[in-house]
Amino acid sequence: MKDKEVIVGIEDRGSGISAGEEEKIFDKFVRGSAAGGGIGLGLAICRAIITAHGGWIRAENLPAGGVIFRFSLPLGEQPPKPRPQR
């Protein structure tokens, strides 16, 4: 925990992310090189939800291989409710 946020890290021991792609993988319809199925929306949805709650998400290759995904969420107040679209 840092100040008023909680930070969570999830890592794997896979092949990692191609250099320079660590930010791009959060774009809609972008799939990793080892992607088996799906259309590339999962990480974009994760970022949208976390950002809507005032947090952040990042991916970083690990020195020994694999990748770590870290995300934060603020502690305390709930985010404001979105206004209905007209």
mmCIF file of C-alpha atoms in Angstrom:
data_model
loop_
_atom_site.group_PDB
_atom_site.id
_atom_site.type_symbol
_atom_site.label_atom_id
_atom_site.label_comp_id
_atom_site.label_asym_id
_atom_site.label_seq_id
_atom_site.Cartn_x
_atom_site.Cartn_y
_atom_site.Cartn_z
ATOM 1 C CA MET A 1 0.000 0.000 0.000
ATOM 2 C CA LYS A 2 1.291 3.454 -0.897
ATOM 3 C CA ASP A 3 -0.312 6.525 0.668
ATOM 4 C CA LYS A 4 -3.990 6.174 -0.152
ATOM 5 C CA GLU A 5 -3.916 3.471 -2.797
ATOM 6 C CA VAL A 6 -3.516 -0.257 -2.991
ATOM 7 C CA ILE A 7 -1.166 -1.695 -5.614
ATOM 8 C CA VAL A 8 -1.599 -5.249 -6.878
ATOM 9 C CA GLY A 9 0.940 -7.174 -8.969
ATOM 10 C CA ILE A 10 0.294 -10.333 -10.987
ATOM 11 C CA GLU A 11 3.143 -12.039 -12.816
ATOM 12 C CA ASP A 12 3.703 -15.007 -15.071
ATOM 13 C CA ARG A 13 6.686 -16.893 -16.400
ATOM 14 C CA GLY A 14 5.741 -16.792 -20.080
ATOM 15 C CA SER A 15 7.635 -15.303 -22.988
ATOM 16 C CA GLY A 16 6.973 -11.701 -21.952
ATOM 17 C CA ILE A 17 5.936 -8.758 -24.103
ATOM 18 C CA SER A 18 7.849 -7.608 -27.167
ATOM 19 C CA ALA A 19 10.092 -4.655 -26.349
ATOM 20 C CA GLY A 20 8.290 -1.368 -26.859
ATOM 21 C CA GLU A 21 4.827 -2.970 -26.767
ATOM 22 C CA GLU A 22 4.260 -2.640 -23.008
ATOM 23 C CA GLU A 23 1.867 0.290 -23.452
ATOM 24 C CA LYS A 24 0.324 -0.723 -26.787
ATOM 25 C CA ILE A 25 -1.120 -3.981 -25.410
ATOM 26 C CA PHE A 26 -3.746 -1.926 -23.571
ATOM 27 C CA ASP A 27 -5.155 -0.568 -26.872
ATOM 28 C CA LYS A 28 -8.377 -2.035 -28.241
ATOM 29 C CA PHE A 29 -7.995 -4.980 -30.641
ATOM 30 C CA VAL A 30 -4.284 -5.473 -29.904
ATOM 31 C CA ARG A 31 -3.348 -9.083 -29.209
ATOM 32 C CA GLY A 32 -0.067 -10.453 -27.962
ATOM 33 C CA SER A 33 2.067 -12.711 -30.124
ATOM 34 C CA ALA A 34 1.107 -15.769 -28.047
ATOM 35 C CA ALA A 35 -2.621 -14.967 -28.127
ATOM 36 C CA GLY A 36 -4.683 -18.050 -28.823
ATOM 37 C CA GLY A 37 -8.164 -16.628 -29.069
ATOM 38 C CA GLY A 38 -10.092 -13.503 -28.378
ATOM 39 C CA ILE A 39 -10.180 -10.213 -30.204
ATOM 40 C CA GLY A 40 -7.877 -8.097 -28.071
ATOM 41 C CA LEU A 41 -10.299 -6.319 -25.774
ATOM 42 C CA GLY A 42 -9.461 -7.796 -22.362
ATOM 43 C CA LEU A 43 -6.631 -5.468 -21.339
ATOM 44 C CA ALA A 44 -8.401 -2.437 -22.865
ATOM 45 C CA ILE A 45 -11.440 -3.233 -20.712
ATOM 46 C CA CYS A 46 -9.230 -3.679 -17.636
ATOM 47 C CA ARG A 47 -7.638 -0.278 -18.214
ATOM 48 C CA ALA A 48 -11.028 1.392 -18.744
ATOM 49 C CA ILE A 49 -12.455 -0.021 -15.516
ATOM 50 C CA ILE A 50 -9.369 0.745 -13.433
ATOM 51 C CA THR A 51 -9.056 4.275 -14.870
ATOM 52 C CA ALA A 52 -12.766 4.923 -14.212
ATOM 53 C CA HIS A 53 -12.060 4.128 -10.561
ATOM 54 C CA GLY A 54 -9.092 6.530 -10.397
ATOM 55 C CA GLY A 55 -6.318 3.945 -10.728
ATOM 56 C CA TRP A 56 -3.665 2.933 -13.243
ATOM 57 C CA ILE A 57 -2.419 -0.300 -14.847
ATOM 58 C CA ARG A 58 1.017 -1.135 -16.303
ATOM 59 C CA ALA A 59 2.868 -4.104 -17.723
ATOM 60 C CA GLU A 60 6.602 -4.728 -17.408
ATOM 61 C CA ASN A 61 8.831 -7.558 -18.564
ATOM 62 C CA LEU A 62 10.641 -9.390 -15.784
ATOM 63 C CA PRO A 63 14.445 -9.831 -15.977
ATOM 64 C CA ALA A 64 14.190 -13.633 -15.677
ATOM 65 C CA GLY A 65 11.363 -13.866 -18.246
ATOM 66 C CA GLY A 66 7.648 -13.357 -18.078
ATOM 67 C CA VAL A 67 5.742 -10.203 -17.314
ATOM 68 C CA ILE A 68 4.270 -8.450 -14.307
ATOM 69 C CA PHE A 69 1.039 -6.511 -14.486
ATOM 70 C CA ARG A 70 0.578 -3.942 -11.741
ATOM 71 C CA PHE A 71 -2.525 -1.922 -11.080
ATOM 72 C CA SER A 72 -3.592 0.522 -8.411
ATOM 73 C CA LEU A 73 -6.913 1.535 -6.983
ATOM 74 C CA PRO A 74 -7.464 4.412 -4.582
ATOM 75 C CA LEU A 75 -8.625 3.680 -1.072
ATOM 76 C CA GLY A 76 -11.513 5.540 0.473
ATOM 77 C CA GLU A 77 -14.004 7.420 -1.631
ATOM 78 C CA GLN A 78 -15.940 5.834 -4.452
ATOM 79 C CA PRO A 79 -15.589 7.370 -7.913
ATOM 80 C CA PRO A 80 -18.377 9.714 -9.025
ATOM 81 C CA LYS A 81 -21.259 8.040 -10.823
ATOM 82 C CA PRO A 82 -21.277 8.689 -14.580
ATOM 83 C CA ARG A 83 -23.948 11.036 -15.849
ATOM 84 C CA PRO A 84 -26.536 9.526 -18.168
ATOM 85 C CA GLN A 85 -25.886 10.231 -21.837
ATOM 86 C CA ARG A 86 -28.595 11.991 -23.787
#
